[in-house]
Every structure is written in C-alpha cells, then in structure tokens.
CSV table of N, CA and C in Angstrom, one decimal:
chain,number,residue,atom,x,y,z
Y,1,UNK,N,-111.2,305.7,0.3
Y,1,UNK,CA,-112.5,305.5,0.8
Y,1,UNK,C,-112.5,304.2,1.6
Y,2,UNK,N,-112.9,304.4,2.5
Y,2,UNK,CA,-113.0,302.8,3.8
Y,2,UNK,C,-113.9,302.1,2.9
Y,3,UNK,N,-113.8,300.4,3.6
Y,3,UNK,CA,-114.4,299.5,2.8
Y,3,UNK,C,-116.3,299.5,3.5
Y,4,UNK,N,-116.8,299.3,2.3
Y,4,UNK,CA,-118.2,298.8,3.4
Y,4,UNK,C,-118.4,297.9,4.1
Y,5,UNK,N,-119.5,297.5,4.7
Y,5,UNK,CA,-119.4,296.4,5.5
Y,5,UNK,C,-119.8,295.0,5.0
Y,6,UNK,N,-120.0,295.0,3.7
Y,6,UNK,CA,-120.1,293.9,2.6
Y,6,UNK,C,-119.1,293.5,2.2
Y,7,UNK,N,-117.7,294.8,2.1
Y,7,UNK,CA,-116.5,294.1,1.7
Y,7,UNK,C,-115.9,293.0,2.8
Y,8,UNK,N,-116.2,292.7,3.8
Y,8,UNK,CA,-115.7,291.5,4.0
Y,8,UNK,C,-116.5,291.4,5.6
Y,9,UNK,N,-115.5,290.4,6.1
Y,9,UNK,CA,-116.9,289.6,7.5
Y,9,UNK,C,-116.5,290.0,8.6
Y,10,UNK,N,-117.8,290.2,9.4
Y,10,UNK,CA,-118.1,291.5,11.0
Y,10,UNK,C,-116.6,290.9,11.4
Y,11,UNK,N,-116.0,289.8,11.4
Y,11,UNK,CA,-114.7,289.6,13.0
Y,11,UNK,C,-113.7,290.7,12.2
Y,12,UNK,N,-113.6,291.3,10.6
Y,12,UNK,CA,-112.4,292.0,10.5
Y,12,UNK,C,-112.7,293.4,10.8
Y,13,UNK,N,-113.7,293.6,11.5
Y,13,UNK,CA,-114.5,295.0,11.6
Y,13,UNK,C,-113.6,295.8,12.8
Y,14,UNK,N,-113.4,294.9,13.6
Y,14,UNK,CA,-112.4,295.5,15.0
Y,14,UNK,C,-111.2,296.2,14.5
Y,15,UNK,N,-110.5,295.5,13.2
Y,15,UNK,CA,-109.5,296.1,12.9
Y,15,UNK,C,-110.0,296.9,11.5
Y,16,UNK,N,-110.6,297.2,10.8
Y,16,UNK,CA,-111.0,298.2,9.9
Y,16,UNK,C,-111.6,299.2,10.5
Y,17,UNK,N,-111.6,299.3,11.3
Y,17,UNK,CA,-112.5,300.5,12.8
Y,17,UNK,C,-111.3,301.3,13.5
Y,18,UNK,N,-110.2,300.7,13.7
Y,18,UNK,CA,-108.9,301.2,13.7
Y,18,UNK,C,-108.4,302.2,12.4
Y,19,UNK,N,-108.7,302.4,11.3
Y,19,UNK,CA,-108.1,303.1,10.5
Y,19,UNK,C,-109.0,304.0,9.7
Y,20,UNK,N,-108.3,305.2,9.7
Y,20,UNK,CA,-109.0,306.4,9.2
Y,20,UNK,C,-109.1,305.9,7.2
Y,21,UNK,N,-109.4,307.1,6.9
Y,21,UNK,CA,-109.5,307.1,5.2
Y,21,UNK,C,-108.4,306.5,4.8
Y,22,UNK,N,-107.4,307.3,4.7
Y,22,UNK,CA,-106.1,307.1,3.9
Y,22,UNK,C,-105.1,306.1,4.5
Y,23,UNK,N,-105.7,304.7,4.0
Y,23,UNK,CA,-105.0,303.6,4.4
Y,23,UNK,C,-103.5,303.2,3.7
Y,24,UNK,N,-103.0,304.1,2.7
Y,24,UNK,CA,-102.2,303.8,2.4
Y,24,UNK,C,-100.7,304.9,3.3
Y,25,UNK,N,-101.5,305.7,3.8
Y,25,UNK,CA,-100.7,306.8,4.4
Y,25,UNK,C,-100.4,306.0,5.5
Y,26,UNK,N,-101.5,305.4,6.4
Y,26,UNK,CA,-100.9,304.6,7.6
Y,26,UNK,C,-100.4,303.7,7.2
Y,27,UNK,N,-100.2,302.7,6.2
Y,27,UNK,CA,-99.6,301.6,6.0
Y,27,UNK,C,-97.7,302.3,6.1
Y,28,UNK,N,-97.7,303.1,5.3
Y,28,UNK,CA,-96.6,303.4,4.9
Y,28,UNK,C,-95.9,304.3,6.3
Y,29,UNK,N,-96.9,304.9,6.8
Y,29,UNK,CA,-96.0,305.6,8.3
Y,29,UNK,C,-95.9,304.0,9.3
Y,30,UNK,N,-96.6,303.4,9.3
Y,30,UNK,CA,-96.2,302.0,10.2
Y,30,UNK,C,-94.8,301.0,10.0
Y,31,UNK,N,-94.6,301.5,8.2
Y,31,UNK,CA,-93.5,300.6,8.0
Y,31,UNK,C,-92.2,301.2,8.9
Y,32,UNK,N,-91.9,302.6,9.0
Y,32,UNK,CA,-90.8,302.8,10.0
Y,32,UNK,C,-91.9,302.4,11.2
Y,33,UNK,N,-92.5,303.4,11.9
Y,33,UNK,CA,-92.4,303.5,13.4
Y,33,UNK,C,-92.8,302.1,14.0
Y,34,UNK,N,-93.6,301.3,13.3
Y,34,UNK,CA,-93.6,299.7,13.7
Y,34,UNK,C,-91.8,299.2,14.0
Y,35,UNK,N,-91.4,299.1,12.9
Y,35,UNK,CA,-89.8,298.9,13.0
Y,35,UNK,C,-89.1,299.5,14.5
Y,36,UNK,N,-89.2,300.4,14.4
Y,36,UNK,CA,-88.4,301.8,15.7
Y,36,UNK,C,-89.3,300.9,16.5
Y,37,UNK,N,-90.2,300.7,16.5
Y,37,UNK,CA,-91.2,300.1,17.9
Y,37,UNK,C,-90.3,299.0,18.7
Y,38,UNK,N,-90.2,297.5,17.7
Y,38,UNK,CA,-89.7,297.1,17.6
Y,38,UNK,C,-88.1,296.7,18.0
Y,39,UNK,N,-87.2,297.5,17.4
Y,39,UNK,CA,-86.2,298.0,18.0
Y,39,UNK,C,-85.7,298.4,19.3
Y,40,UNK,N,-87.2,299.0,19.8
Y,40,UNK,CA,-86.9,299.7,21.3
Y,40,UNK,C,-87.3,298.4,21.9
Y,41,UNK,N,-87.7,297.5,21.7
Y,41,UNK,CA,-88.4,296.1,22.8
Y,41,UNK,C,-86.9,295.6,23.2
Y,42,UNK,N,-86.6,295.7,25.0
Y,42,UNK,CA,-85.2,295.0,25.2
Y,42,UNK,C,-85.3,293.4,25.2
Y,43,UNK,N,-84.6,293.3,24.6
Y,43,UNK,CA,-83.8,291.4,23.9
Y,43,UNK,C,-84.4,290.4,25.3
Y,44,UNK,N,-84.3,291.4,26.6
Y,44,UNK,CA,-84.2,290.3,27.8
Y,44,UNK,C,-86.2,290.2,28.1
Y,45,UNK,N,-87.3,291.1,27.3
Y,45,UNK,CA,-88.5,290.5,27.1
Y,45,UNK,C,-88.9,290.3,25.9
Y,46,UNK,N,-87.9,289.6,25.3
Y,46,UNK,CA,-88.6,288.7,23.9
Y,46,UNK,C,-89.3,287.5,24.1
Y,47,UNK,N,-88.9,286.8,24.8
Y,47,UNK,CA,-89.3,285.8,25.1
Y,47,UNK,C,-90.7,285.8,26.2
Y,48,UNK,N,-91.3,287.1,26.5
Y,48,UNK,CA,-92.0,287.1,27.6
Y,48,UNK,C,-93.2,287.2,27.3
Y,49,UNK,N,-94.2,286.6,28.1
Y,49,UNK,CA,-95.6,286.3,27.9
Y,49,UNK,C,-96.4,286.6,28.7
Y,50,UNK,N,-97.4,287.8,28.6
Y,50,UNK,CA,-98.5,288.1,30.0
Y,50,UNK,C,-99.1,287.5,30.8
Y,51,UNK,N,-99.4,286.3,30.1
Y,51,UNK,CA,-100.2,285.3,30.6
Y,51,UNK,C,-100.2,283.4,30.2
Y,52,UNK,N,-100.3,282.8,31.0
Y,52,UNK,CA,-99.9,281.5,30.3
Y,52,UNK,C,-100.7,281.1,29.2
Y,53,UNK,N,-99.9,280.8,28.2
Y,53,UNK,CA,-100.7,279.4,27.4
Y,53,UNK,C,-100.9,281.4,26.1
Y,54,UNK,N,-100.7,282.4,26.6
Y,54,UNK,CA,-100.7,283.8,25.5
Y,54,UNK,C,-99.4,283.4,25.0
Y,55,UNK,N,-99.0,284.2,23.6
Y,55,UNK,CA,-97.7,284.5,22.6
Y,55,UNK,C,-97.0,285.3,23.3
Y,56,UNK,N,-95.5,284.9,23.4
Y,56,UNK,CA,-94.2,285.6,24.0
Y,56,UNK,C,-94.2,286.7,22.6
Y,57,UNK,N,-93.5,287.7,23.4
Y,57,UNK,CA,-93.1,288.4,22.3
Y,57,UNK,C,-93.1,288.5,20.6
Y,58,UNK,N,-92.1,287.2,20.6
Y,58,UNK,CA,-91.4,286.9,19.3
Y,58,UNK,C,-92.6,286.1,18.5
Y,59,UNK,N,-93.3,285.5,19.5
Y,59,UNK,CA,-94.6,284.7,19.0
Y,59,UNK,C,-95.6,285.4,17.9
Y,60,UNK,N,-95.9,286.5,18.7
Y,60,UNK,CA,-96.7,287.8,18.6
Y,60,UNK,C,-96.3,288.3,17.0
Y,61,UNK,N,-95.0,288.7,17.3
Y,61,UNK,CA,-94.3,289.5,15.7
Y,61,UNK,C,-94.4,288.4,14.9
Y,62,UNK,N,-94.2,287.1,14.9
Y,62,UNK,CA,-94.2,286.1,14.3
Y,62,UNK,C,-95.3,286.3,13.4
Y,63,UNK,N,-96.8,285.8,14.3
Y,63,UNK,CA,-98.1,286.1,13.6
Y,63,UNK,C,-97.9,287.6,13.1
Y,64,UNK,N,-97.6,288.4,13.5
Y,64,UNK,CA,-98.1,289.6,12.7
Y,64,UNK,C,-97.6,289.6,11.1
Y,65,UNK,N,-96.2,289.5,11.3
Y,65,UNK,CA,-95.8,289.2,10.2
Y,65,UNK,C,-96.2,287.9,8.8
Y,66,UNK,N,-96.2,286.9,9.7
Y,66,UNK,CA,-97.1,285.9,9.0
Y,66,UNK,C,-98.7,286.6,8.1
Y,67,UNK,N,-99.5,287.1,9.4
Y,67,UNK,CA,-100.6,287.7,8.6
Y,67,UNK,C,-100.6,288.4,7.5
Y,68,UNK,N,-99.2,289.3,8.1
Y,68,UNK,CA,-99.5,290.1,6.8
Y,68,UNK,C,-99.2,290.0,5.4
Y,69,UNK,N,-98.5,288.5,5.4
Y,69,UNK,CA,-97.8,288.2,4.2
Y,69,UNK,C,-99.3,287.7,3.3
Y,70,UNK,N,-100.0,286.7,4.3
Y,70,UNK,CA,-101.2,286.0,3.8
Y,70,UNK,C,-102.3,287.4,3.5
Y,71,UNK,N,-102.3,288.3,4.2
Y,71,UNK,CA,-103.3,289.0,3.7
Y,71,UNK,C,-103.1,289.9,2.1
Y,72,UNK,N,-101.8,290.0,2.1
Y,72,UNK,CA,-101.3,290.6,0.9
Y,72,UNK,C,-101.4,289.6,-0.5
Y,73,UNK,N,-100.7,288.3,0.5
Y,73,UNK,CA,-101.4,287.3,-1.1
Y,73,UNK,C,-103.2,287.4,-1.4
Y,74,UNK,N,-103.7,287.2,-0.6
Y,74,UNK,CA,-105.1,287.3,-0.9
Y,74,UNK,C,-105.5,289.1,-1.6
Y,75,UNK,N,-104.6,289.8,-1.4
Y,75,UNK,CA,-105.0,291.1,-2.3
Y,75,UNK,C,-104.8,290.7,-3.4
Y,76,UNK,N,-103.7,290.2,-4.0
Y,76,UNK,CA,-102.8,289.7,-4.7
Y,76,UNK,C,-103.8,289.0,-5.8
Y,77,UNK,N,-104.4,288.0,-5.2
Y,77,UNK,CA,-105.2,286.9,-6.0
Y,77,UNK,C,-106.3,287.6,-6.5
Y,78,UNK,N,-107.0,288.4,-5.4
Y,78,UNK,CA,-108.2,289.0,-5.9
Y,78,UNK,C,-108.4,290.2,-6.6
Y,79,UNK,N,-107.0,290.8,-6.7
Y,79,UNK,CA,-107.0,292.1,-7.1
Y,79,UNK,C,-106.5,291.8,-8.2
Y,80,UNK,N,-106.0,290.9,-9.2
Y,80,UNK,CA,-105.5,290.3,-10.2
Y,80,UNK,C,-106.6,289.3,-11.2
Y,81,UNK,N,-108.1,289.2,-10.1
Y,81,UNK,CA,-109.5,288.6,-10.5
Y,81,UNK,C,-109.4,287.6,-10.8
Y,82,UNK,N,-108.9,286.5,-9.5
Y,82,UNK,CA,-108.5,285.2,-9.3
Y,82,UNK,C,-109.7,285.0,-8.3
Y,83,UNK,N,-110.6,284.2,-8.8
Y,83,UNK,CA,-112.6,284.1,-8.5
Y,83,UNK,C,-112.1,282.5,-7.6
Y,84,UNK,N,-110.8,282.4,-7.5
Y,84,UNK,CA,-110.7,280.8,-6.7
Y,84,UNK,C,-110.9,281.1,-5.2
Y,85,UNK,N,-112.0,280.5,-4.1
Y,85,UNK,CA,-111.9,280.9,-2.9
Y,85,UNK,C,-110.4,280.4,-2.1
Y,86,UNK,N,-110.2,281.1,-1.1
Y,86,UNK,CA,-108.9,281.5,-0.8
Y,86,UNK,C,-109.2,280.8,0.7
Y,87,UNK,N,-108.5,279.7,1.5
Y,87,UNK,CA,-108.4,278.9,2.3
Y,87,UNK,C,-108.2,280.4,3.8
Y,88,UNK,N,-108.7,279.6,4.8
Y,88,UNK,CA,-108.2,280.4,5.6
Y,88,UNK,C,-106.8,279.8,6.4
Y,89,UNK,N,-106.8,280.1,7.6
Y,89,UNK,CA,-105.4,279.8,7.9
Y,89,UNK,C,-105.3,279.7,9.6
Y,90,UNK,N,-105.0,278.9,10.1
Y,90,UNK,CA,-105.2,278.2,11.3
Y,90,UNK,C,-103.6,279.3,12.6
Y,91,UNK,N,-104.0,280.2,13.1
Y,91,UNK,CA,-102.5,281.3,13.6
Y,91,UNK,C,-102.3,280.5,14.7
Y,92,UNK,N,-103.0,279.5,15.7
Y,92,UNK,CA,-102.1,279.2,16.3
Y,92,UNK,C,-101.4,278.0,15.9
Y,93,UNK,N,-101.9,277.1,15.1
Y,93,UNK,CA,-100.5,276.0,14.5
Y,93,UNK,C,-99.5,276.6,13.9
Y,94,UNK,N,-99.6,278.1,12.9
Y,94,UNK,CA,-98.9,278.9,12.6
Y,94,UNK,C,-97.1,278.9,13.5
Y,95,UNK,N,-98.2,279.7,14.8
Y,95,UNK,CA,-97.3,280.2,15.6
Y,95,UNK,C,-96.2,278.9,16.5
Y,96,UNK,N,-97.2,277.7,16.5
Y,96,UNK,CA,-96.5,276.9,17.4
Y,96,UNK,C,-95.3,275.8,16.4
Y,97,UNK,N,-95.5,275.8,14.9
Y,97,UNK,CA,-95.0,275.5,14.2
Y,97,UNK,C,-93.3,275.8,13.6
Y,98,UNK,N,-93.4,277.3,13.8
Y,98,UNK,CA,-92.9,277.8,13.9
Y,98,UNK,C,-91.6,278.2,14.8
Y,99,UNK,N,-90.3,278.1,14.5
Y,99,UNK,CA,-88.9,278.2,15.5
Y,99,UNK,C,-88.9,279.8,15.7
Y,100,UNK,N,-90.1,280.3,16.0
Y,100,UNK,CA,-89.6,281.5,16.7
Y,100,UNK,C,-88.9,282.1,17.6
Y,101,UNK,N,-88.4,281.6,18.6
Y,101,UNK,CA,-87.6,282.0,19.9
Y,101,UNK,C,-86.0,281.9,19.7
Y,102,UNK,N,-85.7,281.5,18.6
Y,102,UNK,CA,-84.1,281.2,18.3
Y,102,UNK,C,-83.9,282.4,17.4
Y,103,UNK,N,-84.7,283.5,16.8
Y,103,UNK,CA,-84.4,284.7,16.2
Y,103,UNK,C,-84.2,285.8,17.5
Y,104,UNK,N,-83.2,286.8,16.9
Y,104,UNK,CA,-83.1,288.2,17.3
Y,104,UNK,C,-84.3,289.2,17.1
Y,105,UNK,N,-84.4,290.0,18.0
Y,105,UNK,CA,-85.7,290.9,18.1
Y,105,UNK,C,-85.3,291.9,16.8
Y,106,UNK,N,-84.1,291.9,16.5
Y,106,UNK,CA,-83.7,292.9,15.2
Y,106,UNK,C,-84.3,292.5,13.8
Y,107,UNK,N,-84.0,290.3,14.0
Y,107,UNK,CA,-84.2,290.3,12.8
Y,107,UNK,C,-85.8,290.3,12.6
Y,108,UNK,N,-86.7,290.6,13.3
Y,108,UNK,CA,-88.0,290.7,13.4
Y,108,UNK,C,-88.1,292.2,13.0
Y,109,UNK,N,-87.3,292.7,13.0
Y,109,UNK,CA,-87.7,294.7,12.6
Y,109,UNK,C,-87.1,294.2,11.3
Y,110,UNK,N,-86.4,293.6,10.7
Y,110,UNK,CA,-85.7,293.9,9.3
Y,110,UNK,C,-87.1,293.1,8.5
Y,111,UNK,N,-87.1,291.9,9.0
Y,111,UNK,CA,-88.3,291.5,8.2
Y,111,UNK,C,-89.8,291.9,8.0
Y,112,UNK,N,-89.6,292.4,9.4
Y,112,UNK,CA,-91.1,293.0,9.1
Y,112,UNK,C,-91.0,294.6,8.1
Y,113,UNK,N,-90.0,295.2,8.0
Y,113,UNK,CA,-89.7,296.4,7.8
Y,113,UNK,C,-89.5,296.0,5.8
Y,114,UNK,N,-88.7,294.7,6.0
Y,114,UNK,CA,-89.1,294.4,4.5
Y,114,UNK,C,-90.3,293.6,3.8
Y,115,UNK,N,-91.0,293.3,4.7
Y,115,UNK,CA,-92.2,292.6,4.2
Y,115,UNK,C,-93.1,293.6,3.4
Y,116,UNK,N,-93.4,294.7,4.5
Y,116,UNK,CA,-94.3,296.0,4.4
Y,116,UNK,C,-93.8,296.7,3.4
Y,117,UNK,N,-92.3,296.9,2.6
Y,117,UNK,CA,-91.8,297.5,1.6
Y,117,UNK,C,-92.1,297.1,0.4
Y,118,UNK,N,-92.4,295.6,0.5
Y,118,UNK,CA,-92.6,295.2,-0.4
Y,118,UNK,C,-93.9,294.8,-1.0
Y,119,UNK,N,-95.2,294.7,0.4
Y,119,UNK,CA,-96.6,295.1,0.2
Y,119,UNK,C,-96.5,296.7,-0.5
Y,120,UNK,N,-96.1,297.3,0.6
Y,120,UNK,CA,-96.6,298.8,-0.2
Y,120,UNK,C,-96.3,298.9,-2.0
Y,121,UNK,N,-94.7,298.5,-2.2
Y,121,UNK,CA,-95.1,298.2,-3.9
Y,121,UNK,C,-96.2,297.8,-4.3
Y,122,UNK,N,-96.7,296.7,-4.0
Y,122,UNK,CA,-98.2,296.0,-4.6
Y,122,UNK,C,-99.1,297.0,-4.1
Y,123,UNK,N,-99.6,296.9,-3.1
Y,123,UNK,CA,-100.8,298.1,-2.4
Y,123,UNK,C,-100.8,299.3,-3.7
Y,124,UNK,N,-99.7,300.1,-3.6
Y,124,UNK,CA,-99.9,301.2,-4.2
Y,124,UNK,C,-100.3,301.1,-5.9
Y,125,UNK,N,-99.4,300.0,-6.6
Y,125,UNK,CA,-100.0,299.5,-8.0
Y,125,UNK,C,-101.5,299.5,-7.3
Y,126,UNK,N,-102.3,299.3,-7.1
Y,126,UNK,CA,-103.2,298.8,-7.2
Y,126,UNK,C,-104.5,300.2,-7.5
Y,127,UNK,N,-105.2,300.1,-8.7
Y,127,UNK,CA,-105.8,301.0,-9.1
Y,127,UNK,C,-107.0,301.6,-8.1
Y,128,UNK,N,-107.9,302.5,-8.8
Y,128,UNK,CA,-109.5,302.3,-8.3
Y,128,UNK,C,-110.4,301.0,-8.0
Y,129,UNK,N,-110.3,300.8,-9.6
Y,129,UNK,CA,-111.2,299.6,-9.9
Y,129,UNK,C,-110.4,298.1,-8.9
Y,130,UNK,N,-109.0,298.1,-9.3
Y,130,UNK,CA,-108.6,296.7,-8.5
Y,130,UNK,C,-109.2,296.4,-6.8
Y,131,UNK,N,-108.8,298.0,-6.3
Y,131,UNK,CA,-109.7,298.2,-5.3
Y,131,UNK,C,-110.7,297.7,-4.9
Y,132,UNK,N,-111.5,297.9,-5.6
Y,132,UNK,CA,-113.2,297.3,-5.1
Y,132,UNK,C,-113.3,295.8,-5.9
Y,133,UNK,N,-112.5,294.9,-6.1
Y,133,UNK,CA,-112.5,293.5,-6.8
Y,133,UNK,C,-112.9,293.3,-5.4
Y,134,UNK,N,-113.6,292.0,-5.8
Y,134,UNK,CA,-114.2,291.0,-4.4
Y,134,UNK,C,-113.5,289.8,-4.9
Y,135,UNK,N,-113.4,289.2,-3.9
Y,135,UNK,CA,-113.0,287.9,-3.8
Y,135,UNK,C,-113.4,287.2,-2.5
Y,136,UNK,N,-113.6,285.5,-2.5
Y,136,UNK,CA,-113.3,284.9,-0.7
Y,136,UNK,C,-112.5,284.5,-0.3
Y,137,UNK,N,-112.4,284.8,0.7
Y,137,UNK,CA,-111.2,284.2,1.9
Y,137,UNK,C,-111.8,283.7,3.0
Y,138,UNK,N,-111.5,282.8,3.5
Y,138,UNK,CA,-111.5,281.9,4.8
Y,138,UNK,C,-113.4,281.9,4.5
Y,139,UNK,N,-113.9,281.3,3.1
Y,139,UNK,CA,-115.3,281.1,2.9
Y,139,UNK,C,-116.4,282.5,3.0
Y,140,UNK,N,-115.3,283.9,3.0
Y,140,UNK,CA,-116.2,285.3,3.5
Y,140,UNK,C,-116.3,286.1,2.3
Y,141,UNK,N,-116.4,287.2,2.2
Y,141,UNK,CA,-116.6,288.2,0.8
Y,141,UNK,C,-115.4,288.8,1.1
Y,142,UNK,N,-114.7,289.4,0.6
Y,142,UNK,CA,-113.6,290.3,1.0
Y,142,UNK,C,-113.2,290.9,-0.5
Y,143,UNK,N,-113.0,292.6,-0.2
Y,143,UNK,CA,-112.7,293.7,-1.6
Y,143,UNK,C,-110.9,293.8,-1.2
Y,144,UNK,N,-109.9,293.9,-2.3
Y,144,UNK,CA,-108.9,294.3,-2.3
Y,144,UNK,C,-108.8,295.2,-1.1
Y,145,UNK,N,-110.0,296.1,-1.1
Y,145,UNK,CA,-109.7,297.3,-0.1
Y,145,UNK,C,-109.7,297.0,0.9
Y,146,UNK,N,-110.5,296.5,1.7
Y,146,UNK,CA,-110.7,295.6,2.8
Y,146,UNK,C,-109.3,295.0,3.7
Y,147,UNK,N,-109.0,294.4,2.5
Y,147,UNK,CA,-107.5,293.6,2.8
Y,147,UNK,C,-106.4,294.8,3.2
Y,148,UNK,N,-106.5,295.9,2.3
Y,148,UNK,CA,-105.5,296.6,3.1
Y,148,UNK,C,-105.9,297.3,4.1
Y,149,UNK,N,-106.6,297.4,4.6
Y,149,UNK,CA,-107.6,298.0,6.1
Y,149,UNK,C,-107.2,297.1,6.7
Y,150,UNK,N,-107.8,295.6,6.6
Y,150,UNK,CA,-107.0,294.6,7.4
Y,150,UNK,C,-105.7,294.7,8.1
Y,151,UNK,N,-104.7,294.7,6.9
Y,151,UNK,CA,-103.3,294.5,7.3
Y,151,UNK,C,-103.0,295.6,8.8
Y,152,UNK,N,-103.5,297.2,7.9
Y,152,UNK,CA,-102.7,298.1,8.8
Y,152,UNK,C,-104.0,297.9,10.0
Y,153,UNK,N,-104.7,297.4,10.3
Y,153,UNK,CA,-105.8,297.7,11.6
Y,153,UNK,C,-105.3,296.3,12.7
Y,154,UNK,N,-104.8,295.2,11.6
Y,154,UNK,CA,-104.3,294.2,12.6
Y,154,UNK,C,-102.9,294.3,13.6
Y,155,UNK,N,-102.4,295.7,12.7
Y,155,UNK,CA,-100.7,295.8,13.1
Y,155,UNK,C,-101.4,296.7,14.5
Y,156,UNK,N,-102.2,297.4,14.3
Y,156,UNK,CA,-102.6,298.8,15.4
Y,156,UNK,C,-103.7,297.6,16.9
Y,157,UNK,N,-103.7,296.4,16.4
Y,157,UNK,CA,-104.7,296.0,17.0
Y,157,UNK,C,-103.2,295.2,18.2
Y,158,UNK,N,-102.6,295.1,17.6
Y,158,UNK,CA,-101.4,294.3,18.0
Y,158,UNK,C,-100.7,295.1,19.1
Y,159,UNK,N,-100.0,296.1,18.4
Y,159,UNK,CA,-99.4,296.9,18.9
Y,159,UNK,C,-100.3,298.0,20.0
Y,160,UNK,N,-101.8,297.3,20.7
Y,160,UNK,CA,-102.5,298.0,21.4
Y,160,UNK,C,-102.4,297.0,22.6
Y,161,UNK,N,-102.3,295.6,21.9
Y,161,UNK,CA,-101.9,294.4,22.7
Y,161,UNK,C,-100.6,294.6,23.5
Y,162,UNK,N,-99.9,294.7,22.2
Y,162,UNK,CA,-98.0,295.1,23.5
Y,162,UNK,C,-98.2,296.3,24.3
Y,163,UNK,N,-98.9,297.4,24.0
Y,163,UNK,CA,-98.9,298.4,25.0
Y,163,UNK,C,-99.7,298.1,26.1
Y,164,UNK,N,-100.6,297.4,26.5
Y,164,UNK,CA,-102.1,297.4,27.1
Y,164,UNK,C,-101.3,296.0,27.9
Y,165,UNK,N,-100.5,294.9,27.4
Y,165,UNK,CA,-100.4,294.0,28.0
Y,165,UNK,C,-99.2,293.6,28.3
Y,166,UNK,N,-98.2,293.8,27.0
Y,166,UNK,CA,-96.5,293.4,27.6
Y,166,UNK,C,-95.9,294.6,27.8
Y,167,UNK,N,-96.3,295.8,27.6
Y,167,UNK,CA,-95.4,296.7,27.7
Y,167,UNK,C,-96.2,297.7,29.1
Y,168,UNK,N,-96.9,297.6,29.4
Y,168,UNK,CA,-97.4,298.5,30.5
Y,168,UNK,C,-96.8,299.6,31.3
C-alpha cells in the first residue's frame, strides 16, 4: 500500500509519485538493473557534468548512494520505535566532501549493488505494523513506508536525470 500524504513532507512527493504499489518488487528489480546501468556508463564520462557548478557522474552515484544509506537508517530508527527526531543532512557538503573522482565507475556498481542487498534484508524484515511507524526526519513526519518509497523513487528520479541530461 503507497504511503499517504501525512506519511511524510510534499518535497518527497516527486519521488513517491514515481513508484507503483509494490515497492519492494521495484527496490529489488533496481538492485541488478541499477548496477547493469551503471556498468554500461563508459569510464571516459565519469567525470562529466551537463552543466557547470551540476555533479559529474561519480558525484551523482556518490549522493545516491549516500541517500540511500541515510534513508535506510532512518527506517531503521523508526521502524524499531526510536521517537528521537532524526537530523537532516546537508547533499551538497556531502558531495563536495567527499573523494569521489579517484574511484572506478565499477566500484560504484559493487557498492551500490551491496548497499541495496543489504537494505532489502532490513526492508523485507519489516512487518505490517513496522510499516506504518511514524517518526521525524529533517524536522517532517515520515512512516517506515514512506522511506522505502523514498529510496526507490530517488534512484528513478536520478536515473531520469542521467537519461534526460548526461546520457542523451
């Protein structure tokens, strides 16, 4: 069942708008063909950026993967009925902080390919009831469910960005 629009706040709406019912079916078909995606990007535009002052490539996978670690913690806290609000998180000191450009575009498929293996373990534990736990994040309401709508609607939101802008 999709989340309502009480489970968490209007800016996560672009990407919970992206995914049908069965969010755990797309999480788990993304963990390969994200990867394969991945994979096919040639080494000589990792480094490349559509526009100045936008994320290169590696930038891009960087945040995604970053997010999706932090969105999984925050399932994690609230789906476990940890009532502590949950900080938000600043993606472009993330990104710029960050030694991204000195990795291989491979080791960005391995990690992301094991990050998502190792959400899906958590995600799928996760019952009915844990499901609809509320908790806050970055000061907003947000349900377990929510959060995994999140993850997979930010990966589709992304990967609409590489087609629409670096990959044309």
């Amino acid at each position: 069942m999709r989340p309502q629009q009480d489970e968490f706040a209007p800016y996560y709406d672009k990407y919970i708008s992206l995914i049908g019912e069965d969010v755990l079916a797309v999480l788990a078909a993304q963990q390969q063909s994200f990867t394969d995606y991945i994979r096919r990007i040639p080494e000589a535009q990792a480094d490349y950026a559509y526009a100045e002052g936008k994320w290169t490539v590696k930038q891009a996978l960087g945040h995604i993967i970053d997010t999706e670690r932090i969105m999984a913690y925050r399932a994690l806290r609230v789906g476990r009925g940890d009532t502590t609000p949950l900080p938000g998180f600043e993606q472009d000191e993330y990104v710029a902080l960050a030694d991204l450009s000195q990795r291989s575009l491979a080791s960005y498929a391995d990690e992301f390919a094991a990050v998502r293996a190792a959400n899906l373990f958590l995600f799928r534990s996760f019952d009915a009831a844990t499901l609809t736990r509320r908790g806050t994040a970055s000061e907003q309401p947000v349900s377990v469910r929510a959060l995994l709508y999140i993850v997979a609607g930010h990966l589709e939101h992304h990967i609409r960005i590489f087609d629409e802008r670096y990959f044309q």
